[in-house]
């Protein structure tokens, strides 16, 4: 004959809340790491966030790109070609 068991007896693992503790601990660790990341990013962020500073970093000139020919436009392709902006 087969043995009948209740739903509570047939579950694996001990009764209690260990899964809840693991979820709370992992959420806490994720929160701590997120705060640490934001703190580190804030400490390493540039202090001058103006458009001029961004232009200086991107193009090397505070007034923007120069009108001199670059490697992208010096190959003889007409400037009006929309495939080569």
Short mmCIF file of N, CA and C in Angstrom, two decimals:
data_model
loop_
_atom_site.label_atom_id
_atom_site.label_comp_id
_atom_site.label_asym_id
_atom_site.label_seq_id
_atom_site.Cartn_x
_atom_site.Cartn_y
_atom_site.Cartn_z
N UNK A 1 0.82 -1.17 0.00
CA UNK A 1 0.00 0.00 0.00
C UNK A 1 0.88 1.25 0.00
N UNK A 2 0.30 2.31 -0.47
CA UNK A 2 1.03 3.58 -0.50
C UNK A 2 0.80 4.34 0.79
N UNK A 3 1.83 5.05 1.17
CA UNK A 3 1.74 5.85 2.38
C UNK A 3 1.23 7.23 2.03
N UNK A 4 0.23 7.70 2.72
CA UNK A 4 -0.32 9.03 2.46
C UNK A 4 0.35 10.03 3.38
N UNK A 5 0.79 11.13 2.77
CA UNK A 5 1.42 12.19 3.55
C UNK A 5 0.70 13.50 3.27
N UNK A 6 0.77 14.36 4.23
CA UNK A 6 0.13 15.66 4.03
C UNK A 6 1.05 16.56 3.21
N UNK A 7 0.53 17.67 2.76
CA UNK A 7 1.32 18.60 1.96
C UNK A 7 2.48 19.19 2.74
N UNK A 8 2.29 19.43 3.99
CA UNK A 8 3.35 20.01 4.83
C UNK A 8 4.49 19.01 5.04
N UNK A 9 4.18 17.76 5.21
CA UNK A 9 5.20 16.74 5.44
C UNK A 9 5.97 16.39 4.16
N UNK A 10 5.34 16.58 3.02
CA UNK A 10 5.99 16.17 1.77
C UNK A 10 6.92 17.24 1.19
N UNK A 11 6.93 18.42 1.76
CA UNK A 11 7.81 19.49 1.27
C UNK A 11 9.25 19.22 1.69
N UNK A 12 10.17 19.70 0.84
CA UNK A 12 11.58 19.56 1.18
C UNK A 12 12.01 20.73 2.05
N UNK A 13 12.97 20.52 2.86
CA UNK A 13 13.51 21.59 3.68
C UNK A 13 12.80 21.71 5.00
N UNK A 14 13.46 22.41 5.90
CA UNK A 14 12.90 22.61 7.22
C UNK A 14 11.90 23.76 7.18
N UNK A 15 10.87 23.69 8.00
CA UNK A 15 9.95 24.82 8.07
C UNK A 15 10.63 26.01 8.72
N UNK A 16 10.27 27.18 8.29
CA UNK A 16 10.87 28.38 8.83
C UNK A 16 10.98 29.46 7.76
N UNK A 17 11.89 30.42 7.98
CA UNK A 17 12.01 31.54 7.06
C UNK A 17 13.43 31.73 6.52
N UNK A 18 14.18 30.69 6.24
CA UNK A 18 15.55 30.92 5.75
C UNK A 18 15.58 31.59 4.37
N UNK A 19 14.61 31.33 3.54
CA UNK A 19 14.60 31.96 2.21
C UNK A 19 14.36 33.45 2.34
N UNK A 20 13.50 33.85 3.24
CA UNK A 20 13.24 35.26 3.48
C UNK A 20 14.51 35.96 3.97
N UNK A 21 15.26 35.30 4.85
CA UNK A 21 16.51 35.89 5.35
C UNK A 21 17.53 36.05 4.23
N UNK A 22 17.61 35.08 3.36
CA UNK A 22 18.54 35.18 2.23
C UNK A 22 18.13 36.31 1.30
N UNK A 23 16.85 36.45 1.02
CA UNK A 23 16.38 37.53 0.16
C UNK A 23 16.65 38.90 0.78
N UNK A 24 16.41 39.04 2.07
CA UNK A 24 16.66 40.31 2.75
C UNK A 24 18.16 40.63 2.74
N UNK A 25 18.99 39.62 3.02
CA UNK A 25 20.44 39.84 3.03
C UNK A 25 20.95 40.21 1.64
N UNK A 26 20.46 39.54 0.60
CA UNK A 26 20.93 39.86 -0.75
C UNK A 26 20.45 41.24 -1.19
N UNK A 27 19.26 41.62 -0.80
CA UNK A 27 18.78 42.97 -1.13
C UNK A 27 19.62 44.01 -0.40
N UNK A 28 19.96 43.75 0.85
CA UNK A 28 20.81 44.66 1.61
C UNK A 28 22.19 44.81 0.98
N UNK A 29 22.79 43.71 0.55
CA UNK A 29 24.09 43.77 -0.11
C UNK A 29 24.01 44.52 -1.44
N UNK A 30 22.95 44.32 -2.18
CA UNK A 30 22.78 45.05 -3.44
C UNK A 30 22.62 46.54 -3.18
N UNK A 31 21.89 46.90 -2.15
CA UNK A 31 21.70 48.30 -1.80
C UNK A 31 23.02 48.94 -1.37
N UNK A 32 23.80 48.24 -0.57
CA UNK A 32 25.10 48.76 -0.13
C UNK A 32 26.03 48.94 -1.32
N UNK A 33 26.07 47.99 -2.23
CA UNK A 33 26.95 48.11 -3.40
C UNK A 33 26.49 49.24 -4.32
N UNK A 34 25.19 49.45 -4.43
CA UNK A 34 24.68 50.54 -5.27
C UNK A 34 25.05 51.90 -4.68
N UNK A 35 24.93 52.04 -3.37
CA UNK A 35 25.32 53.28 -2.71
C UNK A 35 26.82 53.51 -2.86
N UNK A 36 27.62 52.46 -2.72
CA UNK A 36 29.07 52.58 -2.89
C UNK A 36 29.41 53.00 -4.32
N UNK A 37 28.72 52.45 -5.30
CA UNK A 37 28.96 52.82 -6.70
C UNK A 37 28.63 54.29 -6.93
N UNK A 38 27.50 54.74 -6.43
CA UNK A 38 27.13 56.14 -6.61
C UNK A 38 28.10 57.09 -5.90
N UNK A 39 28.58 56.69 -4.74
CA UNK A 39 29.56 57.50 -4.03
C UNK A 39 30.86 57.59 -4.81
N UNK A 40 31.31 56.45 -5.33
CA UNK A 40 32.56 56.43 -6.10
C UNK A 40 32.41 57.25 -7.38
N UNK A 41 31.29 57.13 -8.07
CA UNK A 41 31.06 57.90 -9.29
C UNK A 41 31.01 59.39 -9.00
N UNK A 42 30.40 59.76 -7.89
CA UNK A 42 30.33 61.17 -7.52
C UNK A 42 31.69 61.74 -7.20
N UNK A 43 32.55 60.94 -6.60
CA UNK A 43 33.90 61.41 -6.26
C UNK A 43 34.77 61.56 -7.49
N UNK A 44 34.52 60.78 -8.53
CA UNK A 44 35.33 60.81 -9.75
C UNK A 44 34.72 61.63 -10.86
N UNK A 45 33.58 62.25 -10.63
CA UNK A 45 32.91 63.04 -11.67
C UNK A 45 33.65 64.37 -11.86
N UNK A 46 33.66 64.87 -13.08
CA UNK A 46 34.31 66.16 -13.31
C UNK A 46 33.53 67.27 -12.61
N UNK A 47 34.28 68.28 -12.15
CA UNK A 47 33.61 69.37 -11.44
C UNK A 47 33.02 70.39 -12.40
N UNK A 48 33.64 70.57 -13.56
CA UNK A 48 33.13 71.52 -14.55
C UNK A 48 32.27 70.75 -15.55
N UNK A 49 30.97 70.97 -15.51
CA UNK A 49 30.07 70.23 -16.38
C UNK A 49 29.45 71.14 -17.44
N UNK A 50 30.14 72.22 -17.78
CA UNK A 50 29.60 73.15 -18.76
C UNK A 50 29.78 72.60 -20.17
N UNK A 51 29.12 73.22 -21.11
CA UNK A 51 29.23 72.79 -22.50
C UNK A 51 30.63 73.06 -23.04
N UNK A 52 31.26 74.13 -22.60
CA UNK A 52 32.61 74.44 -23.05
C UNK A 52 33.59 73.36 -22.60
N UNK A 53 33.47 72.90 -21.36
CA UNK A 53 34.36 71.85 -20.86
C UNK A 53 34.13 70.55 -21.62
N UNK A 54 32.89 70.24 -21.93
CA UNK A 54 32.60 69.04 -22.70
C UNK A 54 33.16 69.14 -24.11
N UNK A 55 33.04 70.31 -24.72
CA UNK A 55 33.58 70.51 -26.05
C UNK A 55 35.11 70.41 -26.04
N UNK A 56 35.73 70.95 -24.99
CA UNK A 56 37.19 70.90 -24.86
C UNK A 56 37.66 69.45 -24.75
N UNK A 57 36.95 68.65 -23.99
CA UNK A 57 37.33 67.25 -23.83
C UNK A 57 37.08 66.45 -25.10
N UNK A 58 36.01 66.73 -25.81
CA UNK A 58 35.67 65.95 -27.00
C UNK A 58 36.46 66.32 -28.23
N UNK A 59 36.71 67.61 -28.45
CA UNK A 59 37.37 68.04 -29.68
C UNK A 59 38.78 68.56 -29.47
N UNK A 60 39.14 68.87 -28.23
CA UNK A 60 40.45 69.42 -27.96
C UNK A 60 40.48 70.93 -28.08
N UNK A 61 39.37 71.54 -28.44
CA UNK A 61 39.29 72.98 -28.59
C UNK A 61 38.02 73.48 -27.91
N UNK A 62 38.13 74.59 -27.21
CA UNK A 62 36.96 75.13 -26.52
C UNK A 62 35.97 75.76 -27.49
N UNK A 63 36.44 76.10 -28.71
CA UNK A 63 35.54 76.72 -29.67
C UNK A 63 34.88 75.69 -30.60
N UNK A 64 35.17 74.42 -30.41
CA UNK A 64 34.55 73.38 -31.24
C UNK A 64 35.50 72.87 -32.29
N UNK A 65 35.02 72.05 -33.20
CA UNK A 65 35.89 71.48 -34.22
C UNK A 65 36.33 72.54 -35.23
N UNK A 66 37.50 72.33 -35.75
CA UNK A 66 38.00 73.27 -36.76
C UNK A 66 37.41 72.92 -38.11
N UNK A 67 37.55 73.82 -39.08
CA UNK A 67 37.01 73.58 -40.41
C UNK A 67 38.03 72.92 -41.33
N UNK A 68 39.15 72.51 -40.79
CA UNK A 68 40.18 71.86 -41.61
C UNK A 68 39.69 70.48 -42.03
N UNK A 69 40.27 70.00 -43.12
CA UNK A 69 39.89 68.69 -43.63
C UNK A 69 40.37 67.61 -42.67
N UNK A 70 39.49 66.68 -42.42
CA UNK A 70 39.86 65.55 -41.58
C UNK A 70 39.96 64.32 -42.45
N UNK A 71 40.35 63.22 -41.85
CA UNK A 71 40.48 61.99 -42.62
C UNK A 71 39.13 61.53 -43.16
N UNK A 72 38.04 61.92 -42.51
CA UNK A 72 36.71 61.50 -42.96
C UNK A 72 36.24 62.31 -44.17
N UNK A 73 36.71 63.56 -44.31
CA UNK A 73 36.23 64.39 -45.42
C UNK A 73 37.29 64.65 -46.48
N UNK A 74 38.48 64.15 -46.32
CA UNK A 74 39.53 64.45 -47.29
C UNK A 74 39.69 63.39 -48.36
N UNK A 75 38.78 62.47 -48.48
CA UNK A 75 38.93 61.40 -49.44
C UNK A 75 38.32 61.74 -50.80
N UNK A 76 37.90 62.96 -51.01
CA UNK A 76 37.34 63.35 -52.30
C UNK A 76 35.85 63.15 -52.41
N UNK A 77 35.18 62.75 -51.34
CA UNK A 77 33.74 62.58 -51.36
C UNK A 77 33.11 63.97 -51.23
N UNK A 78 32.16 64.32 -52.09
CA UNK A 78 31.52 65.63 -52.00
C UNK A 78 30.86 65.82 -50.64
N UNK A 79 30.89 67.04 -50.13
CA UNK A 79 30.34 67.34 -48.80
C UNK A 79 28.82 67.19 -48.79
N UNK A 80 28.15 67.31 -49.93
CA UNK A 80 26.70 67.21 -49.98
C UNK A 80 26.19 65.80 -50.01
N UNK A 81 27.05 64.79 -49.99
CA UNK A 81 26.63 63.40 -50.04
C UNK A 81 26.06 62.99 -48.70
N UNK A 82 24.76 62.66 -48.60
CA UNK A 82 24.17 62.33 -47.31
C UNK A 82 24.69 61.02 -46.74
N UNK A 83 25.31 60.18 -47.51
CA UNK A 83 25.84 58.93 -46.99
C UNK A 83 27.12 59.16 -46.18
N UNK A 84 27.75 60.30 -46.35
CA UNK A 84 28.99 60.64 -45.64
C UNK A 84 28.80 61.98 -44.95
N UNK A 85 28.13 62.00 -43.83
CA UNK A 85 27.85 63.28 -43.16
C UNK A 85 29.11 63.92 -42.59
#
